[in-house]
Short mmCIF file of C-alpha atoms in Angstrom, two decimals:
data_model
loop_
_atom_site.label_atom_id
_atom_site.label_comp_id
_atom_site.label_asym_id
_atom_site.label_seq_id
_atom_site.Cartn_x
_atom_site.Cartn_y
_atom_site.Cartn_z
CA UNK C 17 -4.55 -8.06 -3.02
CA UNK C 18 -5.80 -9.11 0.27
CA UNK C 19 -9.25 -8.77 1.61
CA UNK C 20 -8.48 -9.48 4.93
CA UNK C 21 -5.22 -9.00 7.50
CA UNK C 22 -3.42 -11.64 8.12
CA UNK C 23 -0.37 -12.06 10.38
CA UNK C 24 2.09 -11.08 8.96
CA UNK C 25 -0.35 -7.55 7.60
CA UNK C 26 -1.01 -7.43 11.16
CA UNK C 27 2.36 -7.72 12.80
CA UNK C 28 3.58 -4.60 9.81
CA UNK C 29 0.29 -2.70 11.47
CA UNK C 30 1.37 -3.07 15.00
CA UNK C 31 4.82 -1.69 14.10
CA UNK C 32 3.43 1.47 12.50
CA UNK C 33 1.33 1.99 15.22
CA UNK C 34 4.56 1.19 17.66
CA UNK C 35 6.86 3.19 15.55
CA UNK C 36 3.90 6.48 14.82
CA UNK C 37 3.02 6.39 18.42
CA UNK C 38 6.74 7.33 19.79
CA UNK C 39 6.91 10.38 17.68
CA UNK C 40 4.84 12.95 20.46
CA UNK C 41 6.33 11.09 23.39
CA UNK C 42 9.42 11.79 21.98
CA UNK C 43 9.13 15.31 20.80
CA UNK C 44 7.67 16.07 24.79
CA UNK C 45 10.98 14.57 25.77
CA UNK C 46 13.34 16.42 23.82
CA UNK C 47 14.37 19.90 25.40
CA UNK C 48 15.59 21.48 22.74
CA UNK C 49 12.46 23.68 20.28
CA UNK C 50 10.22 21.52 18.34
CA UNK C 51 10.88 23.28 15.04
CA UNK C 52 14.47 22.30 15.13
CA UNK C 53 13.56 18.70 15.95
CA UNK C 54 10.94 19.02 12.93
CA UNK C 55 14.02 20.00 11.05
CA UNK C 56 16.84 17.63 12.22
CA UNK C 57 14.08 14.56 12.07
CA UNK C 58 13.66 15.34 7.84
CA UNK C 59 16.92 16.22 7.50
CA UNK C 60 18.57 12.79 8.91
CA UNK C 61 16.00 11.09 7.14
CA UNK C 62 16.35 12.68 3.39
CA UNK C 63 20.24 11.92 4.51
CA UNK C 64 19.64 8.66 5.38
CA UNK C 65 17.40 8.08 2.19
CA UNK C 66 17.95 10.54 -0.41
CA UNK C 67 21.40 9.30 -1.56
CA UNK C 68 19.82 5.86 -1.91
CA UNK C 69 16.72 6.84 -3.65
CA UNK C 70 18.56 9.42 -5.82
CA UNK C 71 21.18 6.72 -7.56
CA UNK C 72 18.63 3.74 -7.36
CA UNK C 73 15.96 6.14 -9.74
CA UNK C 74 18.67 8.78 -11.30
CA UNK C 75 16.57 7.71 -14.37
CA UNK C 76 13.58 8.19 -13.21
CA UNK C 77 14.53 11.59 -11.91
CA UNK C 78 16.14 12.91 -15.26
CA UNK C 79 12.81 12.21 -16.66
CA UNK C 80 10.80 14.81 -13.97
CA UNK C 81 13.62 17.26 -14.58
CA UNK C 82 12.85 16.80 -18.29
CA UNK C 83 8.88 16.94 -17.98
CA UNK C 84 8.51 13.31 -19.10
CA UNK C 85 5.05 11.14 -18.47
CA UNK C 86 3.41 7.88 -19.87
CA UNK C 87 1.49 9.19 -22.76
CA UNK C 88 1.28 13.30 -21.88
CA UNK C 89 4.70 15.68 -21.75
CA UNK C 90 5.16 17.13 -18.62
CA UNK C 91 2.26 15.19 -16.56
CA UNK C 92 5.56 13.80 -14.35
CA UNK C 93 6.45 17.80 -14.19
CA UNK C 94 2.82 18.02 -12.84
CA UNK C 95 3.52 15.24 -10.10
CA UNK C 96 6.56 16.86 -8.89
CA UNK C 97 5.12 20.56 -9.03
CA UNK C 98 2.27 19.10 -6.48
CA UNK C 99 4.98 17.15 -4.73
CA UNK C 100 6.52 20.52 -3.58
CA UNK C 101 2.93 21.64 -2.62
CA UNK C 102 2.52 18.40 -0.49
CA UNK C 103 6.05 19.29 0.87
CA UNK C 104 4.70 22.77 2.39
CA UNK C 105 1.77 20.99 3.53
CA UNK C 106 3.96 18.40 5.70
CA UNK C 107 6.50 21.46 6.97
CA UNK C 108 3.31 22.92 8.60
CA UNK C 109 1.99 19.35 10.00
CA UNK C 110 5.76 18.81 11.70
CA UNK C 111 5.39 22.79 12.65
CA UNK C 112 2.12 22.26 14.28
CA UNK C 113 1.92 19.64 15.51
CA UNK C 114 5.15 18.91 17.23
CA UNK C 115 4.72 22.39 18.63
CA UNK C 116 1.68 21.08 20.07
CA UNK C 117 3.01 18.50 22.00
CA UNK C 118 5.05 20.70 24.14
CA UNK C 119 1.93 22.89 24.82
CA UNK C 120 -0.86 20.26 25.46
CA UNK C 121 -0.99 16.68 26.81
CA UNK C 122 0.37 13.88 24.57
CA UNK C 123 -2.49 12.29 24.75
CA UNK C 124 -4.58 15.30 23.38
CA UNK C 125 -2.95 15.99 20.44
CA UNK C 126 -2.24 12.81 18.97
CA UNK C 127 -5.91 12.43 19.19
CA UNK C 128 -6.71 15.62 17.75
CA UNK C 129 -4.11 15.22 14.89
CA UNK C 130 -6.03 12.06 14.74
CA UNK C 131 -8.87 13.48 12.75
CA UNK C 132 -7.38 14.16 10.16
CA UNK C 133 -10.03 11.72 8.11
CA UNK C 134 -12.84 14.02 9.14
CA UNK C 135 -11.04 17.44 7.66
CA UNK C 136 -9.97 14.66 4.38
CA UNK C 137 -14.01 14.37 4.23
CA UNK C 138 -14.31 18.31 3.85
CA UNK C 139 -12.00 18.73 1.40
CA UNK C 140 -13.31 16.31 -0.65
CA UNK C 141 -16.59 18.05 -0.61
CA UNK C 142 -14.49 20.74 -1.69
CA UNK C 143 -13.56 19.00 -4.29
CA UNK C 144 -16.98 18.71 -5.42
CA UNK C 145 -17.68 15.43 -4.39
CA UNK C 146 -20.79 14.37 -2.27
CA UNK C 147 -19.98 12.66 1.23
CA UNK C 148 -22.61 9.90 2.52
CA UNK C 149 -24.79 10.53 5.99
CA UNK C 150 -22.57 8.37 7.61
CA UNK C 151 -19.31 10.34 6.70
CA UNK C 152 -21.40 13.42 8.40
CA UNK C 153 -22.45 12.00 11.16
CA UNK C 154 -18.83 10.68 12.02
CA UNK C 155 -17.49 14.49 11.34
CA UNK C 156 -20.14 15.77 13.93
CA UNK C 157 -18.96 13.15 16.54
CA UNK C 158 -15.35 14.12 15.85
CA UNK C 159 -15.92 17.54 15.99
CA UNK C 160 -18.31 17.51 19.30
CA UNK C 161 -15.57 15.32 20.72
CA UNK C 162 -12.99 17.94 20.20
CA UNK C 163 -14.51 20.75 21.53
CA UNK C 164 -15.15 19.11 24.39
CA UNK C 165 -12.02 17.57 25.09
CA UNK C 166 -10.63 20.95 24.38
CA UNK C 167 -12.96 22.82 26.62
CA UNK C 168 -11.89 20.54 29.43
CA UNK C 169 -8.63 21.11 28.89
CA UNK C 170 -8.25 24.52 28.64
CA UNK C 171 -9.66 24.48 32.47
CA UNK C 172 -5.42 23.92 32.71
CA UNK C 173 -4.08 27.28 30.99
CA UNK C 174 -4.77 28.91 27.98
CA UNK C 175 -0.95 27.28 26.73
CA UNK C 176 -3.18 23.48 26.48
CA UNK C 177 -5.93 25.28 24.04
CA UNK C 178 -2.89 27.16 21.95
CA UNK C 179 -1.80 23.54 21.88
CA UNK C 180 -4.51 21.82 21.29
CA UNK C 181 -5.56 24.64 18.21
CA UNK C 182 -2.16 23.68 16.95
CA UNK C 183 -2.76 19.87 16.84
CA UNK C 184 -6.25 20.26 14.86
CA UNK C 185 -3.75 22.71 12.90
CA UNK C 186 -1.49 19.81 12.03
CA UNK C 187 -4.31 17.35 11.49
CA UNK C 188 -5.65 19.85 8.73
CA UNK C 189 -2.18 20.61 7.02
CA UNK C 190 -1.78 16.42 6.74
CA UNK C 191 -5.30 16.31 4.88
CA UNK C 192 -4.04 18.35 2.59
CA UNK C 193 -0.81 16.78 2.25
CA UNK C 194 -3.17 13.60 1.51
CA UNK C 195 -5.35 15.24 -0.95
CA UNK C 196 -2.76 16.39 -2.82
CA UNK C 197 -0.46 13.26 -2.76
CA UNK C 198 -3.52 11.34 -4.46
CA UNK C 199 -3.12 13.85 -7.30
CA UNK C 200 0.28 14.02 -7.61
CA UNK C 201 1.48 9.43 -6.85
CA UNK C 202 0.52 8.17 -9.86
CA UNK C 203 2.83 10.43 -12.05
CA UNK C 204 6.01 9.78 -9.58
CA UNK C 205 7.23 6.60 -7.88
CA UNK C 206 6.99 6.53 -4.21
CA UNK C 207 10.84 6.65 -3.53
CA UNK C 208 11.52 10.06 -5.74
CA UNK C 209 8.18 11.39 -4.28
CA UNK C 210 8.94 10.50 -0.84
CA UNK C 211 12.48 12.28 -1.74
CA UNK C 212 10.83 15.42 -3.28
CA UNK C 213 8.00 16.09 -0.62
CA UNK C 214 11.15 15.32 2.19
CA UNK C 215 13.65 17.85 0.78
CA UNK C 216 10.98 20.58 0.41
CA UNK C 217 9.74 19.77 3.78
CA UNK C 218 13.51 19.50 4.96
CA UNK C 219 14.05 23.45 2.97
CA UNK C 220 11.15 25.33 4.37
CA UNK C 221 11.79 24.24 7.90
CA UNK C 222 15.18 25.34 7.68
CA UNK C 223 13.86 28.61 6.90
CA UNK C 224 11.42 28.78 9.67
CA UNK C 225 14.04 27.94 11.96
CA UNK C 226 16.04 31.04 10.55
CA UNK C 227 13.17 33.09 10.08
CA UNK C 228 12.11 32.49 13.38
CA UNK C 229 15.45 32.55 15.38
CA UNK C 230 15.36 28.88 16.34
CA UNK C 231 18.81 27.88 17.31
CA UNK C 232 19.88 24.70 15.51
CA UNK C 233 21.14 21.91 16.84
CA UNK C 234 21.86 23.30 20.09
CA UNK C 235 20.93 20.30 21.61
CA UNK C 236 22.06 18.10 24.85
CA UNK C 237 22.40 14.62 25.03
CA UNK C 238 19.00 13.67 26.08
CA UNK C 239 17.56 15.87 22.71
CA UNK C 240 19.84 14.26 20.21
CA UNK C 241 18.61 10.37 21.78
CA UNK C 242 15.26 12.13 21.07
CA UNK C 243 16.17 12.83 17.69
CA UNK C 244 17.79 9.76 17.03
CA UNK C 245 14.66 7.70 18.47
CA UNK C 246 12.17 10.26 16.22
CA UNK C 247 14.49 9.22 12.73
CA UNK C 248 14.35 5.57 13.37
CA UNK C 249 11.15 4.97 14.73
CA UNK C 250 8.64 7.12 12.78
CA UNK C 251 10.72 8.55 9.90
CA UNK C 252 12.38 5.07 9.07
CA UNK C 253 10.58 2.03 10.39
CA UNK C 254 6.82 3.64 10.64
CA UNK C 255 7.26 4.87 7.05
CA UNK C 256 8.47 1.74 5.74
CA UNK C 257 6.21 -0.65 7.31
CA UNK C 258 3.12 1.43 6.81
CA UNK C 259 4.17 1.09 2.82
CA UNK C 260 4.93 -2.56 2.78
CA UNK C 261 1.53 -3.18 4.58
CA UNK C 262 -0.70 -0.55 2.21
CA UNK C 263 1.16 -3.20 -0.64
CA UNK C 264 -0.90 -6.23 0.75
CA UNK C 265 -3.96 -5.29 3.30
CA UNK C 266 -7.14 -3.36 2.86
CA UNK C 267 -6.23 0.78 3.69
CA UNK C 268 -9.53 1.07 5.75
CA UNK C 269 -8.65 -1.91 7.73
CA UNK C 270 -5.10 -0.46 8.23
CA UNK C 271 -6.38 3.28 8.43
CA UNK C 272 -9.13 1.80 11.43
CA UNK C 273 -5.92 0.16 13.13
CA UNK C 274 -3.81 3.17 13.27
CA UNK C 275 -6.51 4.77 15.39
CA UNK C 276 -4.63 2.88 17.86
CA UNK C 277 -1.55 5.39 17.31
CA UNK C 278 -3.58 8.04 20.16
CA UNK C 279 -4.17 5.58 23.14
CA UNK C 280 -0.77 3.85 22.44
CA UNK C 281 0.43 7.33 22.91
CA UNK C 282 -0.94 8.19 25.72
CA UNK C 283 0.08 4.70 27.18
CA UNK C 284 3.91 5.44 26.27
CA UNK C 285 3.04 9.26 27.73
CA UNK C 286 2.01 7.76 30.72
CA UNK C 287 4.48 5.05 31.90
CA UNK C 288 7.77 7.50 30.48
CA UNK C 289 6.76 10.78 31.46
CA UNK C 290 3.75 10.47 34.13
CA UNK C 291 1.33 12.89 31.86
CA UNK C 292 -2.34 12.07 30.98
CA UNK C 293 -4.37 14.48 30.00
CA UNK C 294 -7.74 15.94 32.72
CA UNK C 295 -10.09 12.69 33.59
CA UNK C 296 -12.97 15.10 32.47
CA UNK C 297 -11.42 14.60 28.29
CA UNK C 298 -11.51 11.33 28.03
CA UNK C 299 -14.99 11.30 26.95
CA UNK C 300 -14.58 13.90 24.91
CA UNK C 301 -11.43 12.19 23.17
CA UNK C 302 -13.45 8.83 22.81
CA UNK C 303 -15.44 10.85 20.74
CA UNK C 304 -12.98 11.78 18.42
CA UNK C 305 -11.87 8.58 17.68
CA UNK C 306 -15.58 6.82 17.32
CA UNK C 307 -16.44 9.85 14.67
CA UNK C 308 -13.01 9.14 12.90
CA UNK C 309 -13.82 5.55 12.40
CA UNK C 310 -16.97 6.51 11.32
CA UNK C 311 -15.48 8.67 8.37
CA UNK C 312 -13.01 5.96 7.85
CA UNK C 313 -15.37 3.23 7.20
CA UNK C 314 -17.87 5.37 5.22
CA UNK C 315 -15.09 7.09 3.49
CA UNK C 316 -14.15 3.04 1.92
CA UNK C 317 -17.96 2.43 1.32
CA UNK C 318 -18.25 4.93 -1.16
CA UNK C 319 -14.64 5.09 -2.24
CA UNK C 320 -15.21 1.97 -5.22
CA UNK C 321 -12.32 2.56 -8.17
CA UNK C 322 -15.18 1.24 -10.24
CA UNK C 323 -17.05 4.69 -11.91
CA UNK C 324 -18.45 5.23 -14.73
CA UNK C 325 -16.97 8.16 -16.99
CA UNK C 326 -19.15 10.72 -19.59
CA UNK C 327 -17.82 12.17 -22.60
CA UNK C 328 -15.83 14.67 -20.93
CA UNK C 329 -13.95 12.76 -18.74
CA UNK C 330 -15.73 13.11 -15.40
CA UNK C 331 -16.16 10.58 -13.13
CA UNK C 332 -19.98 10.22 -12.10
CA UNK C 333 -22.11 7.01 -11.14
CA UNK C 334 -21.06 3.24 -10.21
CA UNK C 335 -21.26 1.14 -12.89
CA UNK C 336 -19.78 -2.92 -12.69
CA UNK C 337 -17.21 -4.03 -15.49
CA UNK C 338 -15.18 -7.08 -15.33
CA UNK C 339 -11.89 -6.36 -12.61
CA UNK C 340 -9.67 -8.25 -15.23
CA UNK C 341 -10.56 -7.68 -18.82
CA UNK C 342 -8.09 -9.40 -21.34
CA UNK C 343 -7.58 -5.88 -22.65
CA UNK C 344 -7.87 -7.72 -26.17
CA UNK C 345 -5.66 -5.24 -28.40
CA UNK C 346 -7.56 -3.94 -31.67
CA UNK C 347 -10.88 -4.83 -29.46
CA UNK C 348 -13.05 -2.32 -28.21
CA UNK C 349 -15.35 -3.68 -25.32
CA UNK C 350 -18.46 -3.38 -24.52
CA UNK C 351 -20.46 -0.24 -23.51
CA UNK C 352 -18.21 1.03 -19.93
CA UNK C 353 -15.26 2.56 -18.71
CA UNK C 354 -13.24 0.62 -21.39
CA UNK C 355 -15.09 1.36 -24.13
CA UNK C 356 -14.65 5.06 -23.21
CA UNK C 357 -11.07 4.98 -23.05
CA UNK C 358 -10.50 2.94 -26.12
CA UNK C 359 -12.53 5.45 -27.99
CA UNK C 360 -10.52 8.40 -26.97
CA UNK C 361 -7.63 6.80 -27.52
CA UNK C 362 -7.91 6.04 -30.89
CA UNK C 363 -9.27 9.53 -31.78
CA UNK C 364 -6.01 10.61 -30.26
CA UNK C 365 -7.74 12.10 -27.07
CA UNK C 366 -5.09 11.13 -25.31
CA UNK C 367 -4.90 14.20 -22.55
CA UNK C 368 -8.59 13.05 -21.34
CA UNK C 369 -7.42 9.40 -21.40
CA UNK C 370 -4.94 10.20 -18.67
CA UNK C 371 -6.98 12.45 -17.07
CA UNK C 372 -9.70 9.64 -16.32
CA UNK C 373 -7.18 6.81 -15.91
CA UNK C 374 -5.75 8.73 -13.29
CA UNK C 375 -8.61 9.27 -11.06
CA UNK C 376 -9.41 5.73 -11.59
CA UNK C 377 -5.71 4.49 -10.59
CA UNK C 378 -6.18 7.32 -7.81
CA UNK C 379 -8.64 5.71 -6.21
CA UNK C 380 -7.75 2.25 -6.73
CA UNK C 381 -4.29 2.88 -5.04
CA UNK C 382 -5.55 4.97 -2.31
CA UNK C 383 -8.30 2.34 -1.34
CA UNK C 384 -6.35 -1.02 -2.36
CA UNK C 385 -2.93 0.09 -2.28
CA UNK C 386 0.07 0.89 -5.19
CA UNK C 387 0.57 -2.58 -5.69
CA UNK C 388 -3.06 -4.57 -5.30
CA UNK C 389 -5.08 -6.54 -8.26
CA UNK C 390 -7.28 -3.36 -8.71
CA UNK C 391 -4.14 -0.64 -9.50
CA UNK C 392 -2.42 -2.90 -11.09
CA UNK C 393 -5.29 -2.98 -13.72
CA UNK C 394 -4.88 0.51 -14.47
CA UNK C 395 -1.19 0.01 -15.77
CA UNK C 396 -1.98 -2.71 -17.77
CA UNK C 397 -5.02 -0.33 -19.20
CA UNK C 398 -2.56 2.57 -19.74
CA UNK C 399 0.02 -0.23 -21.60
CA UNK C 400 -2.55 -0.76 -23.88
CA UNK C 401 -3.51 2.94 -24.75
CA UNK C 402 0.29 3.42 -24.67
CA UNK C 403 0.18 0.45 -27.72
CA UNK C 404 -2.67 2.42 -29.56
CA UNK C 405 -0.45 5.90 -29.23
CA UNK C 406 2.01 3.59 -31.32
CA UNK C 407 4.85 3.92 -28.75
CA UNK C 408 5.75 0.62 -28.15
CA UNK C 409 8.99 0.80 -25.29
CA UNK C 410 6.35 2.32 -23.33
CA UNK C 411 3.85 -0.02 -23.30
CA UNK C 412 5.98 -3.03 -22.99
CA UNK C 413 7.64 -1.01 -19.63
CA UNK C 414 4.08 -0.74 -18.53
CA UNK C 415 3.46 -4.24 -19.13
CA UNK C 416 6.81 -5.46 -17.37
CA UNK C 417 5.95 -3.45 -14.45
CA UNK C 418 2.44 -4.78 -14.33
CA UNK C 419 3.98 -8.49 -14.34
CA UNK C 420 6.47 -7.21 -11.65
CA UNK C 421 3.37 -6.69 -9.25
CA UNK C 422 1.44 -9.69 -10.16
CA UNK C 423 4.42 -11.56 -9.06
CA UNK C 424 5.51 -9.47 -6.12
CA UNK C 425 5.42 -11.38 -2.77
CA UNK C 426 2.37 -10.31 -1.35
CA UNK C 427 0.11 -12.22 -4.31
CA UNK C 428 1.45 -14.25 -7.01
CA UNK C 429 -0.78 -14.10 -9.95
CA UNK C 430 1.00 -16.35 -12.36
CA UNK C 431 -1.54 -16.45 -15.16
CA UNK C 432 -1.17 -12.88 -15.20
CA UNK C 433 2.27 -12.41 -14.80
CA UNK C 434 2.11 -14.48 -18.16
CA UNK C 435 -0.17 -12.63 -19.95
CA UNK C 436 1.98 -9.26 -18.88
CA UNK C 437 5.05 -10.83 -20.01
CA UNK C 438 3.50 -12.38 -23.22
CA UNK C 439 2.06 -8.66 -24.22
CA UNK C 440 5.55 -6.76 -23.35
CA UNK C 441 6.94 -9.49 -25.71
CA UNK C 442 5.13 -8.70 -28.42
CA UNK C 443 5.43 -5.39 -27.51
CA UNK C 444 9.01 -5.72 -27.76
CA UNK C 445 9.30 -6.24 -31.36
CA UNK C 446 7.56 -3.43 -32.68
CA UNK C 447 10.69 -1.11 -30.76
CA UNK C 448 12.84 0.67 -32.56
CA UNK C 449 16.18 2.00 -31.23
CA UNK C 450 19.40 -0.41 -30.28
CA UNK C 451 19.66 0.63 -26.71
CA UNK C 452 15.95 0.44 -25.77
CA UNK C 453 15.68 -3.00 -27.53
CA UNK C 454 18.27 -4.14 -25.84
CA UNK C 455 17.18 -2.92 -22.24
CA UNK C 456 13.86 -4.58 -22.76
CA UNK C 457 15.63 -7.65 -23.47
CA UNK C 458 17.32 -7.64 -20.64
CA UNK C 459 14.76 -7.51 -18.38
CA UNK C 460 12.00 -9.19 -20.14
CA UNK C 461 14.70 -12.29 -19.61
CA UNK C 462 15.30 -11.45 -15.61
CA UNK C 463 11.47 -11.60 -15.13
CA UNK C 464 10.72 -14.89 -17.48
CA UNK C 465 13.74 -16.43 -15.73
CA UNK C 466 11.49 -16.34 -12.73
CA UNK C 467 8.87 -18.49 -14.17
CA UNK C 468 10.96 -22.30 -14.72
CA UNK C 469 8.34 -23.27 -17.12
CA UNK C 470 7.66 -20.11 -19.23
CA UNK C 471 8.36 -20.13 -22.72
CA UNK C 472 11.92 -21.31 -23.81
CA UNK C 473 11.34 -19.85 -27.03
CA UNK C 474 10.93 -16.48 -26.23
CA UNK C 475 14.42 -17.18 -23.79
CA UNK C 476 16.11 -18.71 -26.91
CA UNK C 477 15.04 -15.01 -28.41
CA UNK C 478 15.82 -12.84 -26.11
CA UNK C 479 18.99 -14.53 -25.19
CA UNK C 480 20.17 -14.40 -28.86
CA UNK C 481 19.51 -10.62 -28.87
CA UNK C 482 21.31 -10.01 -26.31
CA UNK C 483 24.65 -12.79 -27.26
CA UNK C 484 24.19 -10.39 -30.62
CA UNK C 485 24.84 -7.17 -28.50
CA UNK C 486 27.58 -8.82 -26.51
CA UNK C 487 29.64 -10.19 -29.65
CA UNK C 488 29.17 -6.83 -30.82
CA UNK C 489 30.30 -4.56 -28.15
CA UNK C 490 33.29 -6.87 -28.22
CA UNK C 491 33.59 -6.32 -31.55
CA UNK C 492 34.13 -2.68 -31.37
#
């Protein structure tokens, strides 16, 4: 994982913010009602997608339908149970706030949805966790900043405040799509939860729309370039480069940057549709974006996946333990998180191992990203606890797919692609079952063909296992 951006982190950043910032510019465009372009923006896109996704990770998806999870039955039911809930949570952000934007001044409620950190920070207190003075003081800015923004702007009807009420509504509802999408990603891949939380979304808009009497699709030619614009800029391109980037740069330097998305906004507002918001708000929106920063930056201060855990499970105080153990097998550590784990997990705790190793992977992902050095550890962890549980397919997929990030593009660990690919190996012969032996084989040989100067006698191996299956199925 990267520390710092670099260009090519930065460039991915720029397009977000590009891609992010057309979406209220767009929807102020459009003539036709904002619900129905909330509707036809998810639809397109979970058309566009949702075939894709759907045959790509058919397995993947038999496995929620059937409750399946790591170590724990129905923990993937679980993820996609909360990935409906985040799905109602993102029908009422599109509700809101592309309402908003035909009510208020572009520039007003893309900084108001904006704060959406500081109303992250409550719920977390919510949660039960304690929030730094900094994180506090940021909120206060933020919120002082939006009243007074507001209050200037309601001096132009009392249609801007509705507005304005109805982008702090949509910055709320996508804090608590957040909060619950860091409960629910590491039991479901991002391509079937991104599927899931974009068909529910897609569903209960449609039913607004009906409920509400909002025709669909009774748009004009200007509305459906709208629409078009709204699908490939931020459903498509901001999406994807905003994952690619999380995969390889720090999220507070890349949650900071898209702070740009409001003025960029207003910019585009500006120069397309000749709309800024009262000179009298400006102070109030700076405001709002200094406090957000604020949060931001105190929000990745305290946010270190390295806690200490007690005997029930809960995470309390910092404590320091090496960011790449060996994860010896048969070895318990010394006196920290590991230990902990290991314990459990051979008393056959295993419900409180995943419990822990989930918050831990939680916030590793959500401050590193899914595919950094520090998230990464926590498959390789759950491989080994998978080994202890005795089920060995599963811990040798968990190793594979901790090799696949170590050697993903954006860092290439070799030494520990090795060591991944050494421990599925040896994982591998302790399988039982034709089919899943053979799967393994195959791509335990597609990743160490990858690596010219890996071992040519686990090759020779795995490439007479799977000469054996081919003679065979010929055979039959």
């Amino acid at each position: 994982m990267r520390t710092k951006l670099d260009a090519v982190s930065i460039t991915a950043v720029l397009v977000t913010v590009g891609a992010f910032s057309a979406t209220a510019p767009l929807t102020a465009f459009a003539t036709g009602s904002a619900l129905a372009l909330a509707l036809g923006r998810n639809a397109l896109g979970l058309l566009t997608l949702g075939p894709v996704v759907a045959l790509i990770r058919r397995r993947e998806f038999r496995k929620v339908f059937r409750g399946e999870r790591f170590l724990v039955r129905k923990e993937q039911r679980r993820g996609a149970l909360l990935g409906a809930l985040a799905g109602t949570a993102l029908a009422a952000h599109f509700a809101t706030f592309m309402s908003s934007t035909r009510m208020t001044s572009v520039a007003m409620a893309t900084a108001l949805v904006a704060t959406q950190p500081v109303w992250q920070a409550l719920i977390s207190t919510l949660q039960g966790h304690r929030l730094p003075r900094a994180t506090w003081a940021g909120l206060g800015i933020s919120v002082a900043g939006a009243a007074i923004a507001s209050g200037m702007d309601g001096r132009a009807g009392t249609e801007a405040v509705v507005g304005d009420a109805l982008a702090l509504a949509g910055a709320i509802a996508l804090a608590g799509y957040t909060a619950i999408s860091e409960q629910a990603r590491p039991d479901v891949s991002t391509m079937v939860y991104s599927v899931l939380c974009s068909s529910v979304c897609t569903v209960e808009l449609l039913i607004l729309c009906l409920v509400t009497g909002t025709p669909l699709f009774a748009f004009n030619g200007g509305t459906w370039l709208a629409l078009l614009g709204l699908l490939i800029f931020p459903q498509l391109l901001g999406l994807f480069s905003l994952n690619f980037v999380l995969g390889r740069a720090p999220a507070t330097a890349v949650s900071i940057l898209l702070l740009l998305e409001a003025p960029v906004a207003a910019l585009i507002a500006w120069l397309w549709l000749g709309q800024l918001p009262a000179a009298t708000a400006w102070p109030g929106l700076l405001m709002i974006m200094l406090g957000v920063t604020a949060v931001v930056v105190a929000d990745a201060r305290r946010a270190d996946p390295v806690t200490d855990t007690d005997t029930t499970g809960e995470v309390r105080g910092l404590v320091a333990f090496p960011q790449h153990p060996l994860l010896a097998l048969n070895h318990i550590p010394g006196d920290d998180i590991h230990a902990f784990l290991w314990r459990e997990a051979y008393m056959g705790r295993f419900t409180v191992v995943e419990a822990t190793i989930r918050k831990l992977e939680n916030k590793a992902v959500r401050v590193h990203g899914a595919k950094s050095a520090e998230a990464t550890h926590w498959i390789e962890v759950r491989a080994v606890v998978a080994r202890i549980a005795a089920d060995h397919a599963l811990s040798a997929r968990l190793w594979l797919t901790a090799a696949r990030f170590h050697s993903s593009s954006a860092r290439r660990d070799l030494p520990s692609t090795r060591t991944c690919l050494d421990h599925a190996y040896q994982e591998w012969y302790g399988v039982t079952g034709e089919d899943v032996i053979d799967e393994l084989a195959s791509a335990l040989r597609t990743m160490c063909q990858q690596d010219p100067y890996y071992s040519t006698e686990m090759l020779a191996v795995l490439d007479g296992r799977l000469l054996h299956k081919t003679v065979h199925s010929h055979q039959e």
